[in-house]
Every structure is written in C-alpha cells, then in structure tokens.
Amino acid sequence: MTVRRDFQEPARCRPDLVIGREDLFTGGREQLASGGSVLLHGPAGIGKSTVLRALAEEYGATARTVLRCSATESESHLPFLALADLLGLVLDDVSPGLPAAQRTALESALTGRGESSLQRDGLALRLAVLSALRALAAHGPVLVVADDLQWLDPASAELLGFAARRLEGTPVQLLCAVRTEGQESQEYDRHLRACPPDTLAVRLGPLSRTQVAQLLDHRGHGGLSRSTVREIHRTSGGNPLFALELGRALADSPTPPRPGEPLPVPTSLRALVLSRLDMLSVEARRTLLVASAGARPTPALLHAAGRDNAEAECAQAAELGLLATEPDAPAVRFAHPLISAALYAEAPAHERRAAHAALSTAASDPIERARHLALATTGTDPEVAARLAGAATLARDRGAPSVAAQLGLLAARHTPADGTPSQEERRLTAAEDAITAGEVDLARDIAREVLTRATVPADRVRAWIIVIDTAGHTMAEVDAVFPQALADAGDDPRLLALVHYQLAWRALIVEGDFTEAREAAAHAAELAARGTDRRTELLALAFQAQTETLMGHPEAPRTIKRALRQPQDPRVAWHHNGAGSARFRWLVMGDQLAEARATVTALLREVRRRGSVESEVHFLRGLAETELRAGHCGRALDLARESLRLARDSGIGETASAMLTSLAEASGGDVDRALALAREAVEHAEGDGDQMYLSRALGALGYAQLVAGDPAGTVRSLRRVRSLELGLGITDPARGRWQGDLAEALVRTGEPAEAQDVIDVSREHALRLGRESVLAVLDRSEALVRAVQGDLEAAVAQLTSAQDRLGKLGYGLEEARAAFALARLRSRHSAEGARLRREPERARPRRTEHGRDLSTGPDAPESRAGTASAAVDEATRLFRRCRALPWLRQVDEALTTPEPEPAPAVPKALDALDALAAMERQVAALVMEGATNREIAARLFISVKTVEATLTRVYRKLGIRSRVDIVRLAAGRRAH
C-alpha cells in the first residue's frame, strides 16, 4: 500500500502551505521587507516549518546570500553541526578576509581538523562567525534561515545568538523557527534574546475548525463528513500536523468510524508514528533506530554501524513518509524530529544500547564516539570515563564549553567510586566549563551537589570557589560562603590562598576598600608561595601591585618586581590581570610614556597571537590611553573605537571601553559622542554598583563637559569623583587626572578658593609620588586662579613654565592646553589694551602691576595685540599637531567670540558669608539647619572628612571657632 508523503513537501512555495496563516505570513513578509528579522514559535506540528519555508521561498529571492540550517534532536549534542550547515559552503569565500586567529578557529570548527586556537579564549570563534556574516553582508543582503532552533547544538546556537545580537546596521536578517509549548515559554524568551533587537516574534496558534477543513480539503481529504472534520479538529486540538495525520489515517482505514464513536486512530502524533512504524520490516525499523540515535546519520554511517541494507530500508521508510527525501543532501533526515524521538522512545532499552554501541565505533567524530560509548554502557567504567573526559577536553578546545560540561557530567557518572580523577573532581571540572559557557545556574547546582557529598577539603574548597564565581558582581549575596570555605581549607596554605584571593576581590567589589583588598591579596600571595601554587601566587601579586599603584602606596614598585620574577606562568604573564599589566599601569602613571607604550604594544602583540580577545580589548584601551597622554589624539581615537567595538562584540569590558572612548572622542573626535559614551559608562557602573569604574566614568563625563563648554556640569561630575576616590582610598592623582579639570571648572564658575583647595591637596600627593606631569597640570590650573585674583604676571610665568615642562615630559595635549590658557590670558589683556587706547589720554588712568607702569614698554596696550596673536597661533599649532579637533574648535570660537571674564573673587566689602566658596556655603547652610557632619556628607555626596575640612576653612575665613558661631553669624545677618 502506498502512503502519501506530506512530510516531504518541496521547498517551493504553494498557496496551501500557509492555509490559516495568511495574516501571520503577511506580517512576517512585511517585517522582512523592512529589513527586520522574524522568529516563528509554537508547539510541535503547529506549522512553523511550513510558514518558514514559504517566507524563505518568497523573500529569499531578494537576498544575495541565503544560509540555511535545520537541526534534529539527535544532532543537538554534537558541536558545530548547524554552523557547518550555515557556513560550510561559503567558508572559502570568507576565510581569507578573517584575522588569523579567527580563521583558524572557524576552519577547525567546521572541518574538525587541526588544533583549535580557543584553548585559552573562547571568543575567537564567536568573533569569526560575526566577521564572516559581516563579510558576506558587505556584498549584499544575507538571509539566515534556521528551523527547529530548539535542536541546534549548544555551540552553534550560542554562536548564532552571539552574532545576531551584534549585527545591527548590517544587511543580515534572521528567519527562524523554534518549538515552544506555552504562550509564556521561557524557552521562547531565551531564543528571542538571542535574536537581533528588531526581531518580530510570531506565535503560531491552533487552526480553527474551518481552517482545518480547508487544510484537509487541499491535501485530498475533502470527502470527510462535517462531523468527522469536527472530531478531527477536536482530537488534533487545531494542530495542522496532527489533523493531517488523522485525516490520512482515516482515509487509509477500510471502515470509517460510526457516528459518536471515537476516531479509530490514536490522538497523539507519537501513536500515529508508531502505527506507521508497524508497516516497516523488523530490519528497517532497526536501521531507523540507529539513524535516530546518531547525529547526522548518512548511508555510509549506517553501513559502518552494521546496517548492510540501509539504502533499501531508508527508501521503504521514505515511502511511508517517515524520512524526508533530499536528493542533494547525503544525510538521512527524519521528516519530523518527533518521528525520530517516538521511534527511539519506543525501542527497548537493550536495542537502544545496541544502536549506540554500533555507533560508538562507526562515528568519525571522537566526541560522538565517546557519547555513544557512554550511552551504550551501564554502570561505571574507568575506560569510558577517560574517553568522555578526553572528549570534554576536545569540546572545550573547540570553544564548546556547554558540550564539555555535558560530557564531563557523563564522565563523572561513569567514574568508579575509587577512580582517579574522582567523580567529584570531574563534576567540578564540568561546573567550571558551565561557568565558561555562561550556564551559571548549572555550575552552581553542580557545586552545591558536590558540597552535599564531598569530604575531601580540596574538592569542597574548589566547589565553594565555584559558588563565589557564579555570584559575579553580587558577591555580597554569598558572604556566608567565605567562613565555610575557610573552615574547609583548614591550615592548607594552597587552599587558603584560593579563598583569600577571592576575599581580596570581595574587599574591592563589595566594600570598595583598597587597603583591605591589598592586605588580602598580599596574604593570598604568601599562602600560595607556601603551598607552591605559583599561578595563584602570581595572580595575587599582580592584584596587590595594581591595588598599590592606584592607592599611591610606596610598596607598588617592589610588588611589581616580585610579580615579574621567574618562574612565570604563561596563563598569567600575558593576562590583563597579570604582572605585565600591573607594570604597564605603573609606567603610564609614572610619566614613562615611551616605555609604557613599548610594554603595552608587546602585550597586545602577544595576546593577539594567542587569540585572547578579552585581553586584547584591555590592552587596546591601554595603548589608546598612552597615545592620548602623548597627544596623539587621532591614533588614540582609532584604538579606543576598536577597543569599544571588540568590547561590544564580545560583551567584555564595555563600561571601561566606553569611558576611554569618551575621553578620546572629547580630545580628538565628537564631543556629543563623548558625552553620550560617558553617560552610558556612568549608567552601567552605577547599575553594577562598581565604585571604581563609576569614578573613572564620572571623570570622563566631567572632561567631556569641560570641552563642551559646561563648567558647571564638570564641577558636579568631578566633585562626585573627588568624594568617591576619597572613600575608596585612592590618593594617586595620576590615576584619573581629573584634578586639573575640576580646578579649571571651579575657576570658571567663580569658586577660586575651592579650586585652590583642590590644587593644594592634589599637589601634596603628587609631590610625594613624584608625579611630574600632574604637578605641571596643577600649576596650569593654579595660574588661572592667580589670574582671577589679579596676579597676572605670576599667572603668565606659571603657565609658561607648565607648558614647557609638559612638552618635555611628552604630554602633547596638556602642553597645548597650557598654551591655549596662555593665549586666552593674553587675549584678554589685548582686549583691555584696545579699550585703553580708545579712552582719551587725559582720562586714561595710570595702569600698574607690581609697581611697574603698564602703559609703556612690552606690556603696553599697543604691544599686547601682537603677543596675544602669537600665543593663539602657538596654541593652534600644538592642537593641530595633536589632531585635537574639539580643542581647535574652541580656539576658533575664542578668536570670534570674546571669552567672558571669569567670575571675580568676592570683594572684601561683601558679607562674610557671601565670600565663601559654593561648597563652603552649602555646608554652612546645612549647619544652620542643624545637620550633623554625617548628614551633611550624605546629602552632598561627600565624605565626613571632607565636611570637617570644609568647616575648618569656613571657620578660618569667617574668623570664628565653632558651628554655634555660624548659626549666630547667620542670625545676625538676618536681623541686619
């Protein structure tokens, strides 16, 4: 008997393929036409694949490249199969344009040959897929058609989602279908998050009775009675696949059901499939079982698994509609994944094991062979466990940590109780793979399960560390873990080192306490040295060195030298948290720009060779910062933008890269872009509760506001930075270099007293640490204060000295800014001279400065214009050399629009309270309200120490001794 094969519909679009889905089809078509993507979702058999084929047929003609993949459940365990479907045919076209590390990773994944470059960094392959799609899109629109996303192997699904989220602005669209059971399915949410932001989600629901009747009629079952159609609709629940199978079974039945009797067929797809399986021979059914157990089964694989008549038996199954006929595809594919699943589920356990045993020797991929061996084996077996562990390592090297975690768990299951490595060790390795794959819930569950059974201290501490790692930036939520981890570590220095290294991070992230973080890192390094754990020792020393550098601690150089001593661990030496990075930070903060550039360039070259994208992002930022300090604004902007692009592609270091790129944009690019990036960085840092990066982001925002001509905004932002760094214990002014900007902005807003206070406090630390460039910048700012106070001669001398010193130190942009400040000062004098020349000679007052007559000689009004013009030309030359475009625009504006005079110092004749700086007035006003120092600190976002220091200045300026005197003075003023 011949059975119609509706499971194997041709790819071409037919009107009956979208019966009952016209509105959904139209919406999907319009979404694709507008450049968006579409995700179809719904339960099995609901018609997702049908609509997907129709949309792909119609819209695919407009795309230059169409990439297709369609997975099955049996393939979901094997990494990169879907990736091979998508990119296998275009690999030769795109691979020549990829960076070497990406090309190697992609070719290794698709061919299975060669050693993967992802052993130390799993991002190279992700970026390779993203780069490949961008390369294809450069030649024309690309349509990615992916059916049955739920069966995609985890590695391919992760890669596709990674690329999809980062393809905005490129002509790449996705047309996907995924099985979901409920309207609010979490699986649907997960797949939607992996799609481009402009994706239209289309849920396919059940067909109405009229639509089911129309569908049955189009498929040749139009002779059924209305009552039968109604019963089909009820039994199928409106599922078109179920309805068609019911209709086919009724058509093949010799006697139709009597009225009121249930349909003579099962009410589920599995039962329908099983009834059709009964038409197969015993040997054909066994062949299909082997095919259902395999990943991407082919006739050749079936032959190797002992199925000698595979072709004939597959042809018989195709006649029954169980297999899809694909003349151009070598793989044996079931017409629907549920058919394969039903066949496999109904087979006896011993037959399933026999199928896996055959495939364990027939499969060519070692990962697949190991998996089949595990499924063919019952109980523990050390050889099977070892092969599974080896397969997990291979999957890890291929950049498929999720697969590695699954294989690791299988290895643990087959490991004997007295095996080496132990069951718990293999479970913990699987948990660490799960963390790498982003499956933190799985990793946490594994670790906690281990903790319920493990008695070996090393296993327990390792499990606790996994629990801490899975907390991420929410380390405060696992505070209770640390005492338990310390208790399990006992007096073992190696285990204690691991815990104290985590405690150092906790001190920094949770407490924001640099001193405590430094002490914990130093203790961890000491413990690791006693326990001969060189890797943890180096990590702890590098962490300690970085912390000491930011604190301005005198031990920082010595700690860096310790971290650089041999022997080194290659996993640490070139890492962005390693000693090389700590040394670079020390050099760039110590004004050794040439050596810093050479160091970070070597680090960047090495991590690129190793394919470490995360470290590449970090060192690109470092090189960009160095170039920015040197005044190479164009080069710095290019590097910063590259760092930001890689950070966003990889999802690593976005806040830091946005902050650095903001600085580069404000110096050599677009100021509006700089402001937007800085605000983005501030928002992210605040959301993460990251006080360290919040201060850096606010520093970038303050600088961008200064360049944009918003000194009041600069003051608001940088006052917060000052308070934050005081609370964190950061004293080195070379860390953020915001002090000069704050002082300059305070002068512009009429608060020179506070500006001088910022300069005095920062100068004390800069002198202690020998930060020559910071001292020169502070002198530049102090010159502005002196100019406001009327000491013009001293201001000019100080600016000239600062410019000369900054030039010698190699700080090109800061040198140019000093020249610009000098030009502004001279321009004001020139304008004043012009006013004096317009006055009648007898009415012109005698102008003196420090006893010298300014109406004659080189400082006479007639000579000032030429001096000012030369100063402007010098500033223009220096800014142009730096390619500091925003600053050049400021010079142009200064030439066309006279700069407003800075707000003068408050005359002595004014009321004493009015003579206070803005911060001092705010503190005094709150004292008058009766606020305590702690309440004042909370309301003004400053520290209690800052409140105390401010009050001391208030007492001195007002000639009083206590808070009570402030209240009395205010009361007397009101009475007056």
PDB file of C-alpha atoms in Angstrom, residues 432-671:
ATOM      1  CA  GLU A 432      33.855  25.237  35.572  1.00  0.00           C
ATOM      2  CA  ASP A 433      33.042  24.531  31.926  1.00  0.00           C
ATOM      3  CA  ALA A 434      29.456  25.542  32.635  1.00  0.00           C
ATOM      4  CA  ILE A 435      30.652  28.868  34.049  1.00  0.00           C
ATOM      5  CA  THR A 436      32.641  29.467  30.871  1.00  0.00           C
ATOM      6  CA  ALA A 437      29.536  28.686  28.853  1.00  0.00           C
ATOM      7  CA  GLY A 438      27.519  31.187  30.879  1.00  0.00           C
ATOM      8  CA  GLU A 439      25.400  28.444  32.479  1.00  0.00           C
ATOM      9  CA  VAL A 440      25.963  29.736  35.987  1.00  0.00           C
ATOM     10  CA  ASP A 441      22.844  28.125  37.401  1.00  0.00           C
ATOM     11  CA  LEU A 442      24.039  24.698  36.257  1.00  0.00           C
ATOM     12  CA  ALA A 443      27.513  25.358  37.657  1.00  0.00           C
ATOM     13  CA  ARG A 444      26.091  26.478  40.984  1.00  0.00           C
ATOM     14  CA  ASP A 445      23.821  23.427  41.159  1.00  0.00           C
ATOM     15  CA  ILE A 446      26.730  21.087  40.444  1.00  0.00           C
ATOM     16  CA  ALA A 447      28.913  22.756  43.055  1.00  0.00           C
ATOM     17  CA  ARG A 448      26.204  22.616  45.695  1.00  0.00           C
ATOM     18  CA  GLU A 449      25.526  18.965  44.879  1.00  0.00           C
ATOM     19  CA  VAL A 450      29.220  18.221  45.309  1.00  0.00           C
ATOM     20  CA  LEU A 451      29.179  20.032  48.645  1.00  0.00           C
ATOM     21  CA  THR A 452      26.430  17.710  49.903  1.00  0.00           C
ATOM     22  CA  ARG A 453      28.669  14.664  49.395  1.00  0.00           C
ATOM     23  CA  ALA A 454      32.305  15.701  49.158  1.00  0.00           C
ATOM     24  CA  THR A 455      34.573  15.147  52.132  1.00  0.00           C
ATOM     25  CA  VAL A 456      37.938  15.946  50.529  1.00  0.00           C
ATOM     26  CA  PRO A 457      38.894  19.528  51.537  1.00  0.00           C
ATOM     27  CA  ALA A 458      40.323  20.345  48.094  1.00  0.00           C
ATOM     28  CA  ASP A 459      37.035  19.382  46.419  1.00  0.00           C
ATOM     29  CA  ARG A 460      34.980  21.336  48.900  1.00  0.00           C
ATOM     30  CA  VAL A 461      37.072  24.492  48.596  1.00  0.00           C
ATOM     31  CA  ARG A 462      37.005  24.213  44.817  1.00  0.00           C
ATOM     32  CA  ALA A 463      33.210  23.907  44.985  1.00  0.00           C
ATOM     33  CA  TRP A 464      32.973  26.965  47.248  1.00  0.00           C
ATOM     34  CA  ILE A 465      35.104  28.954  44.802  1.00  0.00           C
ATOM     35  CA  ILE A 466      32.689  27.980  42.012  1.00  0.00           C
ATOM     36  CA  VAL A 467      29.758  29.200  44.123  1.00  0.00           C
ATOM     37  CA  ILE A 468      31.594  32.507  44.644  1.00  0.00           C
ATOM     38  CA  ASP A 469      32.486  32.810  40.957  1.00  0.00           C
ATOM     39  CA  THR A 470      28.880  32.255  39.908  1.00  0.00           C
ATOM     40  CA  ALA A 471      27.864  35.216  42.088  1.00  0.00           C
ATOM     41  CA  GLY A 472      29.802  37.582  39.822  1.00  0.00           C
ATOM     42  CA  HIS A 473      29.461  41.196  40.992  1.00  0.00           C
ATOM     43  CA  THR A 474      26.848  40.159  43.537  1.00  0.00           C
ATOM     44  CA  MET A 475      29.479  38.749  45.886  1.00  0.00           C
ATOM     45  CA  ALA A 476      27.649  40.215  48.858  1.00  0.00           C
ATOM     46  CA  GLU A 477      24.985  37.549  48.343  1.00  0.00           C
ATOM     47  CA  VAL A 478      27.472  34.772  49.094  1.00  0.00           C
ATOM     48  CA  ASP A 479      29.069  36.312  52.186  1.00  0.00           C
ATOM     49  CA  ALA A 480      28.136  33.244  54.199  1.00  0.00           C
ATOM     50  CA  VAL A 481      30.268  31.091  51.893  1.00  0.00           C
ATOM     51  CA  PHE A 482      33.599  32.578  52.932  1.00  0.00           C
ATOM     52  CA  PRO A 483      33.653  31.308  56.550  1.00  0.00           C
ATOM     53  CA  GLN A 484      32.676  27.832  55.356  1.00  0.00           C
ATOM     54  CA  ALA A 485      35.348  27.866  52.662  1.00  0.00           C
ATOM     55  CA  LEU A 486      37.949  28.974  55.199  1.00  0.00           C
ATOM     56  CA  ALA A 487      36.842  26.207  57.566  1.00  0.00           C
ATOM     57  CA  ASP A 488      37.155  23.576  54.814  1.00  0.00           C
ATOM     58  CA  ALA A 489      40.568  24.928  53.799  1.00  0.00           C
ATOM     59  CA  GLY A 490      41.801  24.281  57.339  1.00  0.00           C
ATOM     60  CA  ASP A 491      45.514  25.020  57.558  1.00  0.00           C
ATOM     61  CA  ASP A 492      46.336  24.020  53.977  1.00  0.00           C
ATOM     62  CA  PRO A 493      48.115  27.099  52.551  1.00  0.00           C
ATOM     63  CA  ARG A 494      47.292  26.143  48.964  1.00  0.00           C
ATOM     64  CA  LEU A 495      43.564  26.060  49.680  1.00  0.00           C
ATOM     65  CA  LEU A 496      43.681  29.101  51.905  1.00  0.00           C
ATOM     66  CA  ALA A 497      45.376  31.042  49.116  1.00  0.00           C
ATOM     67  CA  LEU A 498      42.420  30.413  46.807  1.00  0.00           C
ATOM     68  CA  VAL A 499      39.968  31.683  49.405  1.00  0.00           C
ATOM     69  CA  HIS A 500      41.969  34.759  50.350  1.00  0.00           C
ATOM     70  CA  TYR A 501      42.416  35.700  46.709  1.00  0.00           C
ATOM     71  CA  GLN A 502      38.617  35.727  46.440  1.00  0.00           C
ATOM     72  CA  LEU A 503      38.451  37.736  49.657  1.00  0.00           C
ATOM     73  CA  ALA A 504      40.676  40.359  48.048  1.00  0.00           C
ATOM     74  CA  TRP A 505      38.183  40.737  45.220  1.00  0.00           C
ATOM     75  CA  ARG A 506      35.354  40.867  47.721  1.00  0.00           C
ATOM     76  CA  ALA A 507      37.043  43.715  49.581  1.00  0.00           C
ATOM     77  CA  LEU A 508      37.302  45.666  46.341  1.00  0.00           C
ATOM     78  CA  ILE A 509      33.890  44.883  44.827  1.00  0.00           C
ATOM     79  CA  VAL A 510      31.674  44.709  47.896  1.00  0.00           C
ATOM     80  CA  GLU A 511      33.441  47.012  50.342  1.00  0.00           C
ATOM     81  CA  GLY A 512      35.272  49.335  47.964  1.00  0.00           C
ATOM     82  CA  ASP A 513      38.192  49.142  50.404  1.00  0.00           C
ATOM     83  CA  PHE A 514      41.583  49.256  48.703  1.00  0.00           C
ATOM     84  CA  THR A 515      43.500  48.821  51.933  1.00  0.00           C
ATOM     85  CA  GLU A 516      41.669  45.640  52.872  1.00  0.00           C
ATOM     86  CA  ALA A 517      41.914  44.366  49.284  1.00  0.00           C
ATOM     87  CA  ARG A 518      45.672  44.927  49.279  1.00  0.00           C
ATOM     88  CA  GLU A 519      46.154  43.127  52.578  1.00  0.00           C
ATOM     89  CA  ALA A 520      44.040  40.164  51.473  1.00  0.00           C
ATOM     90  CA  ALA A 521      45.935  39.887  48.172  1.00  0.00           C
ATOM     91  CA  ALA A 522      49.291  40.032  49.956  1.00  0.00           C
ATOM     92  CA  HIS A 523      48.169  37.313  52.350  1.00  0.00           C
ATOM     93  CA  ALA A 524      46.932  35.173  49.443  1.00  0.00           C
ATOM     94  CA  ALA A 525      50.290  35.530  47.690  1.00  0.00           C
ATOM     95  CA  GLU A 526      52.137  34.494  50.848  1.00  0.00           C
ATOM     96  CA  LEU A 527      49.903  31.455  51.331  1.00  0.00           C
ATOM     97  CA  ALA A 528      50.216  30.430  47.680  1.00  0.00           C
ATOM     98  CA  ALA A 529      54.008  30.632  47.913  1.00  0.00           C
ATOM     99  CA  ARG A 530      53.957  28.358  50.965  1.00  0.00           C
ATOM    100  CA  GLY A 531      51.688  25.957  49.115  1.00  0.00           C
ATOM    101  CA  THR A 532      53.843  26.086  45.925  1.00  0.00           C
ATOM    102  CA  ASP A 533      50.843  27.282  43.898  1.00  0.00           C
ATOM    103  CA  ARG A 534      52.702  29.620  41.557  1.00  0.00           C
ATOM    104  CA  ARG A 535      49.674  30.527  39.459  1.00  0.00           C
ATOM    105  CA  THR A 536      47.621  31.780  42.415  1.00  0.00           C
ATOM    106  CA  GLU A 537      50.712  33.489  43.833  1.00  0.00           C
ATOM    107  CA  LEU A 538      51.268  35.430  40.605  1.00  0.00           C
ATOM    108  CA  LEU A 539      47.614  36.400  40.321  1.00  0.00           C
ATOM    109  CA  ALA A 540      47.584  37.630  43.907  1.00  0.00           C
ATOM    110  CA  LEU A 541      50.824  39.582  43.487  1.00  0.00           C
ATOM    111  CA  ALA A 542      49.552  41.216  40.310  1.00  0.00           C
ATOM    112  CA  PHE A 543      46.302  42.119  42.078  1.00  0.00           C
ATOM    113  CA  GLN A 544      48.273  43.538  45.002  1.00  0.00           C
ATOM    114  CA  ALA A 545      50.501  45.560  42.661  1.00  0.00           C
ATOM    115  CA  GLN A 546      47.551  47.044  40.787  1.00  0.00           C
ATOM    116  CA  THR A 547      45.875  47.987  44.068  1.00  0.00           C
ATOM    117  CA  GLU A 548      49.027  49.577  45.482  1.00  0.00           C
ATOM    118  CA  THR A 549      49.577  51.544  42.296  1.00  0.00           C
ATOM    119  CA  LEU A 550      46.101  53.037  42.430  1.00  0.00           C
ATOM    120  CA  MET A 551      46.499  53.779  46.139  1.00  0.00           C
ATOM    121  CA  GLY A 552      49.819  55.515  45.605  1.00  0.00           C
ATOM    122  CA  HIS A 553      51.367  53.012  48.004  1.00  0.00           C
ATOM    123  CA  PRO A 554      55.189  53.142  48.240  1.00  0.00           C
ATOM    124  CA  GLU A 555      55.449  49.342  48.006  1.00  0.00           C
ATOM    125  CA  ALA A 556      53.983  49.212  44.478  1.00  0.00           C
ATOM    126  CA  PRO A 557      57.332  49.075  42.563  1.00  0.00           C
ATOM    127  CA  ARG A 558      58.659  46.322  44.807  1.00  0.00           C
ATOM    128  CA  THR A 559      55.458  44.280  44.457  1.00  0.00           C
ATOM    129  CA  ILE A 560      55.557  44.608  40.656  1.00  0.00           C
ATOM    130  CA  LYS A 561      59.139  43.304  40.646  1.00  0.00           C
ATOM    131  CA  ARG A 562      58.055  40.319  42.758  1.00  0.00           C
ATOM    132  CA  ALA A 563      55.222  39.589  40.363  1.00  0.00           C
ATOM    133  CA  LEU A 564      57.651  39.673  37.418  1.00  0.00           C
ATOM    134  CA  ARG A 565      60.187  37.250  38.898  1.00  0.00           C
ATOM    135  CA  GLN A 566      60.693  33.813  37.431  1.00  0.00           C
ATOM    136  CA  PRO A 567      59.259  31.281  37.147  1.00  0.00           C
ATOM    137  CA  GLN A 568      56.279  32.753  35.336  1.00  0.00           C
ATOM    138  CA  ASP A 569      53.018  31.058  34.395  1.00  0.00           C
ATOM    139  CA  PRO A 570      52.117  31.799  30.756  1.00  0.00           C
ATOM    140  CA  ARG A 571      48.441  31.910  31.703  1.00  0.00           C
ATOM    141  CA  VAL A 572      49.234  34.862  33.996  1.00  0.00           C
ATOM    142  CA  ALA A 573      52.200  36.618  32.354  1.00  0.00           C
ATOM    143  CA  TRP A 574      50.237  37.966  29.386  1.00  0.00           C
ATOM    144  CA  HIS A 575      46.868  38.158  31.103  1.00  0.00           C
ATOM    145  CA  HIS A 576      45.195  41.522  31.526  1.00  0.00           C
ATOM    146  CA  ASN A 577      45.196  40.933  35.290  1.00  0.00           C
ATOM    147  CA  GLY A 578      48.791  39.728  35.284  1.00  0.00           C
ATOM    148  CA  ALA A 579      52.100  41.301  36.251  1.00  0.00           C
ATOM    149  CA  GLY A 580      52.774  42.729  32.800  1.00  0.00           C
ATOM    150  CA  SER A 581      49.601  44.716  33.016  1.00  0.00           C
ATOM    151  CA  ALA A 582      50.488  45.931  36.517  1.00  0.00           C
ATOM    152  CA  ARG A 583      53.890  47.115  35.295  1.00  0.00           C
ATOM    153  CA  PHE A 584      52.305  48.967  32.380  1.00  0.00           C
ATOM    154  CA  ARG A 585      49.942  50.771  34.745  1.00  0.00           C
ATOM    155  CA  TRP A 586      52.870  51.818  36.939  1.00  0.00           C
ATOM    156  CA  LEU A 587      54.792  53.155  33.934  1.00  0.00           C
ATOM    157  CA  VAL A 588      51.942  55.174  32.479  1.00  0.00           C
ATOM    158  CA  MET A 589      51.135  56.705  35.867  1.00  0.00           C
ATOM    159  CA  GLY A 590      54.820  57.492  36.417  1.00  0.00           C
ATOM    160  CA  ASP A 591      55.188  59.584  33.226  1.00  0.00           C
ATOM    161  CA  GLN A 592      57.297  56.953  31.451  1.00  0.00           C
ATOM    162  CA  LEU A 593      55.190  57.126  28.317  1.00  0.00           C
ATOM    163  CA  ALA A 594      57.721  55.716  25.857  1.00  0.00           C
ATOM    164  CA  GLU A 595      58.398  52.625  27.971  1.00  0.00           C
ATOM    165  CA  ALA A 596      54.697  52.252  28.737  1.00  0.00           C
ATOM    166  CA  ARG A 597      53.894  52.307  25.023  1.00  0.00           C
ATOM    167  CA  ALA A 598      56.543  49.666  24.294  1.00  0.00           C
ATOM    168  CA  THR A 599      55.275  47.472  27.137  1.00  0.00           C
ATOM    169  CA  VAL A 600      51.618  47.581  26.205  1.00  0.00           C
ATOM    170  CA  THR A 601      52.420  47.146  22.497  1.00  0.00           C
ATOM    171  CA  ALA A 602      54.320  43.942  23.298  1.00  0.00           C
ATOM    172  CA  LEU A 603      51.447  42.734  25.474  1.00  0.00           C
ATOM    173  CA  LEU A 604      48.933  43.490  22.749  1.00  0.00           C
ATOM    174  CA  ARG A 605      51.009  41.675  20.123  1.00  0.00           C
ATOM    175  CA  GLU A 606      51.289  38.575  22.318  1.00  0.00           C
ATOM    176  CA  VAL A 607      47.613  38.321  23.245  1.00  0.00           C
ATOM    177  CA  ARG A 608      46.654  38.709  19.600  1.00  0.00           C
ATOM    178  CA  ARG A 609      48.997  35.835  18.752  1.00  0.00           C
ATOM    179  CA  ARG A 610      47.381  33.735  21.457  1.00  0.00           C
ATOM    180  CA  GLY A 611      43.872  34.718  20.383  1.00  0.00           C
ATOM    181  CA  SER A 612      42.923  36.179  23.761  1.00  0.00           C
ATOM    182  CA  VAL A 613      40.202  38.653  22.815  1.00  0.00           C
ATOM    183  CA  GLU A 614      39.393  39.750  26.367  1.00  0.00           C
ATOM    184  CA  SER A 615      42.999  40.744  26.984  1.00  0.00           C
ATOM    185  CA  GLU A 616      43.145  42.332  23.544  1.00  0.00           C
ATOM    186  CA  VAL A 617      40.275  44.644  24.477  1.00  0.00           C
ATOM    187  CA  HIS A 618      42.081  45.573  27.681  1.00  0.00           C
ATOM    188  CA  PHE A 619      45.447  46.303  26.076  1.00  0.00           C
ATOM    189  CA  LEU A 620      43.885  48.217  23.197  1.00  0.00           C
ATOM    190  CA  ARG A 621      42.488  50.519  25.854  1.00  0.00           C
ATOM    191  CA  GLY A 622      45.908  50.765  27.475  1.00  0.00           C
ATOM    192  CA  LEU A 623      47.601  51.683  24.224  1.00  0.00           C
ATOM    193  CA  ALA A 624      44.859  54.196  23.424  1.00  0.00           C
ATOM    194  CA  GLU A 625      45.336  55.808  26.834  1.00  0.00           C
ATOM    195  CA  THR A 626      49.080  56.054  26.308  1.00  0.00           C
ATOM    196  CA  GLU A 627      48.650  57.665  22.895  1.00  0.00           C
ATOM    197  CA  LEU A 628      46.121  60.088  24.349  1.00  0.00           C
ATOM    198  CA  ARG A 629      48.563  61.139  27.076  1.00  0.00           C
ATOM    199  CA  ALA A 630      51.209  61.674  24.403  1.00  0.00           C
ATOM    200  CA  GLY A 631      48.853  63.908  22.461  1.00  0.00           C
ATOM    201  CA  HIS A 632      48.329  61.536  19.532  1.00  0.00           C
ATOM    202  CA  CYS A 633      44.583  62.084  19.577  1.00  0.00           C
ATOM    203  CA  GLY A 634      43.814  60.632  16.143  1.00  0.00           C
ATOM    204  CA  ARG A 635      45.705  57.422  16.885  1.00  0.00           C
ATOM    205  CA  ALA A 636      44.159  57.205  20.348  1.00  0.00           C
ATOM    206  CA  LEU A 637      40.665  57.636  18.923  1.00  0.00           C
ATOM    207  CA  ASP A 638      41.182  54.849  16.385  1.00  0.00           C
ATOM    208  CA  LEU A 639      42.445  52.474  19.080  1.00  0.00           C
ATOM    209  CA  ALA A 640      39.688  53.404  21.516  1.00  0.00           C
ATOM    210  CA  ARG A 641      36.984  52.867  18.925  1.00  0.00           C
ATOM    211  CA  GLU A 642      38.496  49.486  18.034  1.00  0.00           C
ATOM    212  CA  SER A 643      38.529  48.544  21.709  1.00  0.00           C
ATOM    213  CA  LEU A 644      34.898  49.581  22.093  1.00  0.00           C
ATOM    214  CA  ARG A 645      33.842  47.621  19.014  1.00  0.00           C
ATOM    215  CA  LEU A 646      35.576  44.469  20.263  1.00  0.00           C
ATOM    216  CA  ALA A 647      34.166  45.002  23.747  1.00  0.00           C
ATOM    217  CA  ARG A 648      30.642  45.225  22.416  1.00  0.00           C
ATOM    218  CA  ASP A 649      31.144  42.276  20.085  1.00  0.00           C
ATOM    219  CA  SER A 650      32.489  40.143  22.910  1.00  0.00           C
ATOM    220  CA  GLY A 651      30.390  41.569  25.745  1.00  0.00           C
ATOM    221  CA  ILE A 652      33.524  42.163  27.834  1.00  0.00           C
ATOM    222  CA  GLY A 653      34.742  45.455  29.268  1.00  0.00           C
ATOM    223  CA  GLU A 654      32.077  47.631  27.687  1.00  0.00           C
ATOM    224  CA  THR A 655      31.959  50.144  30.552  1.00  0.00           C
ATOM    225  CA  ALA A 656      35.729  50.658  30.610  1.00  0.00           C
ATOM    226  CA  SER A 657      35.944  50.902  26.829  1.00  0.00           C
ATOM    227  CA  ALA A 658      33.053  53.374  26.657  1.00  0.00           C
ATOM    228  CA  MET A 659      34.780  55.511  29.291  1.00  0.00           C
ATOM    229  CA  LEU A 660      38.120  55.519  27.468  1.00  0.00           C
ATOM    230  CA  THR A 661      36.488  56.155  24.101  1.00  0.00           C
ATOM    231  CA  SER A 662      34.648  59.119  25.635  1.00  0.00           C
ATOM    232  CA  LEU A 663      37.989  60.648  26.626  1.00  0.00           C
ATOM    233  CA  ALA A 664      39.341  60.060  23.127  1.00  0.00           C
ATOM    234  CA  GLU A 665      36.235  61.480  21.458  1.00  0.00           C
ATOM    235  CA  ALA A 666      36.336  64.611  23.629  1.00  0.00           C
ATOM    236  CA  SER A 667      40.004  65.084  22.750  1.00  0.00           C
ATOM    237  CA  GLY A 668      40.055  64.225  19.057  1.00  0.00           C
ATOM    238  CA  GLY A 669      36.575  63.374  17.821  1.00  0.00           C
ATOM    239  CA  ASP A 670      32.980  64.336  18.500  1.00  0.00           C
ATOM    240  CA  VAL A 671      32.058  65.983  21.805  1.00  0.00           C
TER     241      VAL A 671
END
